[in-house]
mmCIF file of C-alpha atoms in Angstrom:
data_model
loop_
_atom_site.group_PDB
_atom_site.id
_atom_site.type_symbol
_atom_site.label_atom_id
_atom_site.label_comp_id
_atom_site.label_asym_id
_atom_site.label_seq_id
_atom_site.Cartn_x
_atom_site.Cartn_y
_atom_site.Cartn_z
ATOM 1 C CA MET V 1 78.539 -13.377 207.938
ATOM 2 C CA ASN V 2 81.033 -15.717 206.442
ATOM 3 C CA GLY V 3 83.303 -14.968 203.560
ATOM 4 C CA LEU V 4 80.941 -16.304 200.906
ATOM 5 C CA ASP V 5 78.093 -14.146 202.104
ATOM 6 C CA LYS V 6 80.284 -11.083 202.015
ATOM 7 C CA ILE V 7 81.345 -11.776 198.469
ATOM 8 C CA THR V 8 77.741 -12.338 197.425
ATOM 9 C CA ALA V 9 76.587 -9.137 199.112
ATOM 10 C CA ARG V 10 79.379 -7.182 197.459
ATOM 11 C CA ILE V 11 78.506 -8.543 194.033
ATOM 12 C CA ALA V 12 74.853 -7.686 194.591
ATOM 13 C CA ALA V 13 75.740 -4.168 195.749
ATOM 14 C CA ASP V 14 77.989 -3.598 192.735
ATOM 15 C CA ALA V 15 75.282 -4.920 190.422
ATOM 16 C CA GLN V 16 72.717 -2.639 192.008
ATOM 17 C CA ALA V 17 75.007 0.362 191.696
ATOM 18 C CA GLN V 18 75.704 -0.485 188.080
ATOM 19 C CA ALA V 19 71.983 -0.926 187.421
ATOM 20 C CA ASP V 20 71.231 2.419 189.101
ATOM 21 C CA ALA V 21 73.912 4.108 187.028
ATOM 22 C CA ILE V 22 72.544 2.606 183.813
ATOM 23 C CA LEU V 23 69.007 3.587 184.787
ATOM 24 C CA SER V 24 70.087 7.116 185.673
ATOM 25 C CA GLU V 25 71.930 7.465 182.376
ATOM 26 C CA GLY V 26 68.912 6.091 180.486
ATOM 27 C CA LYS V 27 66.632 8.588 182.186
ATOM 28 C CA ALA V 28 69.014 11.418 181.346
ATOM 29 C CA GLN V 29 69.204 10.319 177.726
ATOM 30 C CA ALA V 30 65.420 10.015 177.633
ATOM 31 C CA ARG V 31 65.027 13.536 179.026
ATOM 32 C CA ALA V 32 67.533 14.840 176.497
ATOM 33 C CA ILE V 33 65.757 13.088 173.648
ATOM 34 C CA THR V 34 62.376 14.305 174.893
ATOM 35 C CA GLN V 35 63.663 17.883 175.228
ATOM 36 C CA SER V 36 65.227 17.703 171.760
ATOM 37 C CA TRP V 37 61.997 16.487 170.202
ATOM 38 C CA GLU V 38 59.981 19.061 172.109
ATOM 39 C CA GLU V 39 62.246 21.839 170.810
ATOM 40 C CA LYS V 40 62.048 20.404 167.308
ATOM 41 C CA ALA V 41 58.273 20.142 167.596
ATOM 42 C CA ARG V 42 58.031 23.742 168.811
ATOM 43 C CA ALA V 43 60.260 24.897 165.962
ATOM 44 C CA GLU V 44 58.259 22.976 163.376
ATOM 45 C CA SER V 45 55.022 24.127 164.939
ATOM 46 C CA GLY V 46 56.199 27.738 164.711
ATOM 47 C CA ALA V 47 57.233 27.240 161.111
ATOM 48 C CA ILE V 48 53.875 25.644 160.299
ATOM 49 C CA LEU V 49 52.022 28.489 162.014
ATOM 50 C CA ALA V 50 54.106 31.109 160.199
ATOM 51 C CA GLN V 51 53.548 29.345 156.888
ATOM 52 C CA GLY V 52 49.842 29.132 157.662
ATOM 53 C CA GLU V 53 49.719 32.819 158.496
ATOM 54 C CA ARG V 54 51.496 33.684 155.233
ATOM 55 C CA ALA V 55 49.168 31.421 153.276
ATOM 56 C CA ALA V 56 46.136 32.937 154.986
ATOM 57 C CA LYS V 57 47.399 36.464 154.276
ATOM 58 C CA GLU V 58 48.079 35.638 150.634
ATOM 59 C CA ARG V 59 44.642 34.021 150.345
ATOM 60 C CA LEU V 60 43.030 37.082 151.884
ATOM 61 C CA GLU V 61 44.881 39.369 149.496
ATOM 62 C CA ARG V 62 43.800 37.242 146.527
ATOM 63 C CA LEU V 63 40.194 37.266 147.689
ATOM 64 C CA ASP V 64 40.329 41.020 148.204
ATOM 65 C CA SER V 65 41.781 41.512 144.740
ATOM 66 C CA MET V 66 39.129 39.247 143.225
ATOM 67 C CA ALA V 67 36.404 41.115 145.104
ATOM 68 C CA GLN V 68 37.693 44.448 143.810
ATOM 69 C CA MET V 69 37.867 43.103 140.252
ATOM 70 C CA GLU V 70 34.352 41.717 140.488
ATOM 71 C CA GLY V 71 33.129 45.007 141.945
ATOM 72 C CA CYS V 72 34.725 46.921 139.069
ATOM 73 C CA ARG V 73 33.187 44.501 136.575
ATOM 74 C CA LEU V 74 29.726 44.888 138.070
ATOM 75 C CA LEU V 75 30.094 48.680 138.205
ATOM 76 C CA LEU V 76 31.211 48.803 134.580
ATOM 77 C CA SER V 77 28.325 46.545 133.569
ATOM 78 C CA ALA V 78 25.860 48.789 135.413
ATOM 79 C CA LYS V 79 27.288 51.900 133.756
ATOM 80 C CA GLN V 80 27.106 50.288 130.322
ATOM 81 C CA GLU V 81 23.485 49.383 130.994
ATOM 82 C CA MET V 82 22.710 52.962 132.035
ATOM 83 C CA LEU V 83 24.439 54.307 128.915
ATOM 84 C CA SER V 84 22.406 51.949 126.739
ATOM 85 C CA GLN V 85 19.235 53.113 128.456
ATOM 86 C CA ALA V 86 20.252 56.729 127.850
ATOM 87 C CA PHE V 87 20.723 56.111 124.116
ATOM 88 C CA ASP V 88 17.440 54.175 123.976
ATOM 89 C CA ALA V 89 15.730 57.128 125.647
ATOM 90 C CA ALA V 90 17.330 59.484 123.110
ATOM 91 C CA LEU V 91 15.897 57.371 120.277
ATOM 92 C CA GLU V 92 12.429 57.466 121.818
ATOM 93 C CA LYS V 93 12.757 61.238 122.263
ATOM 94 C CA LEU V 94 13.561 61.668 118.571
ATOM 95 C CA LEU V 95 10.661 59.462 117.548
ATOM 96 C CA SER V 96 8.228 61.441 119.699
ATOM 97 C CA LEU V 97 9.171 64.908 118.379
ATOM 98 C CA PRO V 98 6.278 67.114 117.283
ATOM 99 C CA GLN V 99 5.681 66.706 113.545
ATOM 100 C CA GLU V 100 6.966 70.158 112.598
ATOM 101 C CA GLU V 101 10.239 69.633 114.487
ATOM 102 C CA TYR V 102 10.529 66.098 113.120
ATOM 103 C CA VAL V 103 10.161 67.296 109.528
ATOM 104 C CA GLU V 104 12.702 70.076 110.035
ATOM 105 C CA LEU V 105 15.202 67.670 111.588
ATOM 106 C CA LEU V 106 14.864 65.166 108.753
ATOM 107 C CA ALA V 107 15.102 67.908 106.114
ATOM 108 C CA LYS V 108 18.373 69.155 107.603
ATOM 109 C CA LEU V 109 19.686 65.587 107.718
ATOM 110 C CA CYS V 110 18.778 65.241 104.035
ATOM 111 C CA VAL V 111 20.829 68.323 103.191
ATOM 112 C CA LYS V 112 23.852 66.944 105.041
ATOM 113 C CA ALA V 113 23.547 63.460 103.584
ATOM 114 C CA SER V 114 22.806 64.469 99.975
ATOM 115 C CA SER V 115 25.701 64.697 97.539
ATOM 116 C CA THR V 116 23.778 65.548 94.345
ATOM 117 C CA GLY V 117 20.415 66.841 95.498
ATOM 118 C CA ARG V 118 18.719 64.346 93.175
ATOM 119 C CA GLU V 119 18.465 61.279 95.377
ATOM 120 C CA GLU V 120 15.379 59.382 96.523
ATOM 121 C CA LEU V 121 14.240 59.242 100.142
ATOM 122 C CA ILE V 122 13.095 55.920 101.562
ATOM 123 C CA PHE V 123 10.968 56.159 104.696
ATOM 124 C CA SER V 124 9.124 53.732 106.936
ATOM 125 C CA PRO V 125 5.544 53.121 105.754
ATOM 126 C CA ALA V 126 4.137 55.375 108.498
ATOM 127 C CA ASP V 127 6.601 58.231 107.895
ATOM 128 C CA LYS V 128 6.135 58.068 104.141
ATOM 129 C CA ALA V 129 2.388 58.488 104.536
ATOM 130 C CA LYS V 130 2.574 61.255 107.126
ATOM 131 C CA ILE V 131 5.593 63.402 106.340
ATOM 132 C CA GLY V 132 7.460 62.014 103.323
ATOM 133 C CA THR V 133 6.539 64.769 100.855
ATOM 134 C CA LYS V 134 6.918 67.460 103.524
ATOM 135 C CA VAL V 135 10.474 66.369 104.283
ATOM 136 C CA ALA V 136 11.419 66.247 100.599
ATOM 137 C CA ALA V 137 9.899 69.671 99.961
ATOM 138 C CA ARG V 138 11.615 71.279 102.956
ATOM 139 C CA ALA V 139 14.947 69.628 102.136
ATOM 140 C CA ASN V 140 14.723 70.874 98.518
ATOM 141 C CA GLU V 141 13.952 74.341 99.822
ATOM 142 C CA LEU V 142 17.077 74.278 101.989
ATOM 143 C CA LEU V 143 19.215 72.884 99.137
ATOM 144 C CA ALA V 144 17.969 75.578 96.753
ATOM 145 C CA LYS V 145 18.632 78.298 99.291
ATOM 146 C CA ALA V 146 22.170 77.007 99.812
ATOM 147 C CA VAL V 147 23.139 77.383 96.122
ATOM 148 C CA ALA V 148 21.191 80.575 95.323
ATOM 149 C CA PRO V 149 22.832 84.009 95.268
ATOM 150 C CA LYS V 150 22.317 86.214 98.308
ATOM 151 C CA LEU V 151 19.641 88.801 97.500
ATOM 152 C CA PRO V 152 19.608 92.240 99.126
ATOM 153 C CA GLU V 153 17.518 92.240 102.261
ATOM 154 C CA ALA V 154 15.283 94.979 100.867
ATOM 155 C CA ALA V 155 14.385 92.798 97.880
ATOM 156 C CA THR V 156 13.068 89.969 100.074
ATOM 157 C CA GLN V 157 10.696 92.036 102.213
ATOM 158 C CA GLY V 158 6.962 91.385 102.014
ATOM 159 C CA LYS V 159 5.038 88.759 100.082
ATOM 160 C CA LEU V 160 6.404 89.842 96.712
ATOM 161 C CA GLY V 161 9.952 89.673 98.053
ATOM 162 C CA ALA V 162 9.334 86.172 99.410
ATOM 163 C CA VAL V 163 8.014 85.051 96.030
ATOM 164 C CA LEU V 164 11.027 86.619 94.322
ATOM 165 C CA GLU V 165 13.442 84.868 96.673
ATOM 166 C CA THR V 166 11.718 81.519 96.165
ATOM 167 C CA THR V 167 11.768 81.959 92.407
ATOM 168 C CA VAL V 168 15.456 82.854 92.356
ATOM 169 C CA ASN V 169 16.278 79.903 94.592
ATOM 170 C CA THR V 170 14.299 77.492 92.456
ATOM 171 C CA VAL V 171 15.733 78.708 89.153
ATOM 172 C CA THR V 172 19.276 78.566 90.528
ATOM 173 C CA ALA V 173 18.730 75.067 91.920
ATOM 174 C CA ILE V 174 17.377 73.811 88.596
ATOM 175 C CA ALA V 175 20.295 75.386 86.766
ATOM 176 C CA LYS V 176 22.713 73.610 89.068
ATOM 177 C CA GLY V 177 20.810 70.329 88.972
ATOM 178 C CA THR V 178 20.075 70.160 92.685
ATOM 179 C CA ALA V 179 17.098 70.460 95.061
ATOM 180 C CA MET V 180 15.334 67.614 93.289
ATOM 181 C CA LEU V 181 14.983 65.104 96.084
ATOM 182 C CA THR V 182 11.998 62.787 95.726
ATOM 183 C CA VAL V 183 10.166 60.270 97.877
ATOM 184 C CA ALA V 184 10.789 56.673 96.764
ATOM 185 C CA ASP V 185 7.914 54.275 96.197
ATOM 186 C CA GLU V 186 9.798 51.740 98.325
ATOM 187 C CA THR V 187 9.542 51.702 102.115
ATOM 188 C CA ARG V 188 11.767 50.075 104.729
ATOM 189 C CA ASP V 189 11.197 48.740 108.220
ATOM 190 C CA ILE V 190 13.145 51.463 110.060
ATOM 191 C CA ARG V 191 12.477 53.394 113.264
ATOM 192 C CA GLY V 192 12.527 57.031 112.256
ATOM 193 C CA GLY V 193 14.852 58.816 109.868
ATOM 194 C CA PHE V 194 15.272 57.770 106.250
ATOM 195 C CA ILE V 195 17.564 56.101 103.734
ATOM 196 C CA LEU V 196 18.986 58.243 100.948
ATOM 197 C CA VAL V 197 19.448 56.397 97.633
ATOM 198 C CA GLY V 198 21.205 57.700 94.541
ATOM 199 C CA ASP V 199 23.644 56.457 91.894
ATOM 200 C CA GLY V 200 23.567 52.979 93.409
ATOM 201 C CA VAL V 201 24.664 54.276 96.816
ATOM 202 C CA GLU V 202 22.611 54.154 100.016
ATOM 203 C CA VAL V 203 23.180 56.476 102.951
ATOM 204 C CA ASN V 204 21.436 55.081 106.005
ATOM 205 C CA CYS V 205 20.101 57.932 108.129
ATOM 206 C CA ALA V 206 17.749 55.813 110.230
ATOM 207 C CA PHE V 207 17.815 57.138 113.784
ATOM 208 C CA ASP V 208 18.925 53.875 115.389
ATOM 209 C CA VAL V 209 21.804 53.580 112.911
ATOM 210 C CA LEU V 210 22.886 57.193 113.445
ATOM 211 C CA LEU V 211 22.849 56.746 117.218
ATOM 212 C CA ARG V 212 24.824 53.503 117.009
ATOM 213 C CA LEU V 213 27.449 55.092 114.764
ATOM 214 C CA SER V 214 27.771 58.203 116.901
ATOM 215 C CA ARG V 215 27.779 56.332 120.226
ATOM 216 C CA PRO V 216 31.594 55.897 120.465
ATOM 217 C CA GLU V 217 32.008 59.654 120.058
ATOM 218 C CA LEU V 218 29.109 60.650 122.323
ATOM 219 C CA GLU V 219 29.510 57.998 125.019
ATOM 220 C CA ARG V 220 32.209 59.908 126.911
ATOM 221 C CA GLN V 221 30.063 63.038 127.005
ATOM 222 C CA VAL V 222 27.017 61.088 128.150
ATOM 223 C CA ALA V 223 29.093 59.311 130.832
ATOM 224 C CA GLN V 224 30.304 62.706 132.071
ATOM 225 C CA LEU V 225 26.714 63.850 132.457
ATOM 226 C CA LEU V 226 25.552 60.626 134.099
ATOM 227 C CA PHE V 227 28.507 59.752 136.322
ATOM 228 C CA GLY V 228 30.613 62.908 136.469
ATOM 229 C CA GLU V 229 33.667 61.172 135.081
#
């Protein structure tokens, strides 16, 4: 090998060594970059997974809360429906009372609702025909008894005593201007009970109205019986 060949071979060897060094460095840099991106990808992947887990947990908690709220709403709605059915059943029970009990109940309601003892009683057409005068008579009897003096028990024994007591009660009631309830010619479309009218004032004692007005006070007691709460 002459001098020129040696120089050429040396240049080629140096170039190859330099190329190998560059290639080796490039591979190292590539590995470093790849490792860096892999670590970054793993870190971001972990963060994404953690965020997803948190989001899923929060979503689950929201769904659970919504389910509980909906369950409470449905339970409350069912209880309200049962309470309404209970009050409807109470109304039907009142309307189906035997006539004697029905008259007595209405007469006692008249006594409580009356302020003068001289009002008119408005019934439904059916009640007016069947028990209107009976209710007025019984209510007047109770009003008269309430204002009359207490007679000795011995004086009220037997038929004569009963007549005496009735007479005293009636006279006292007339003297005090009470026990003069009458049945009005007018009728109303009501379900049981009556409407008391006097001095331009109406007192609505229809059963459905009385139950509706007393429901807020009675509902807790009825709920205790139905649901134990």
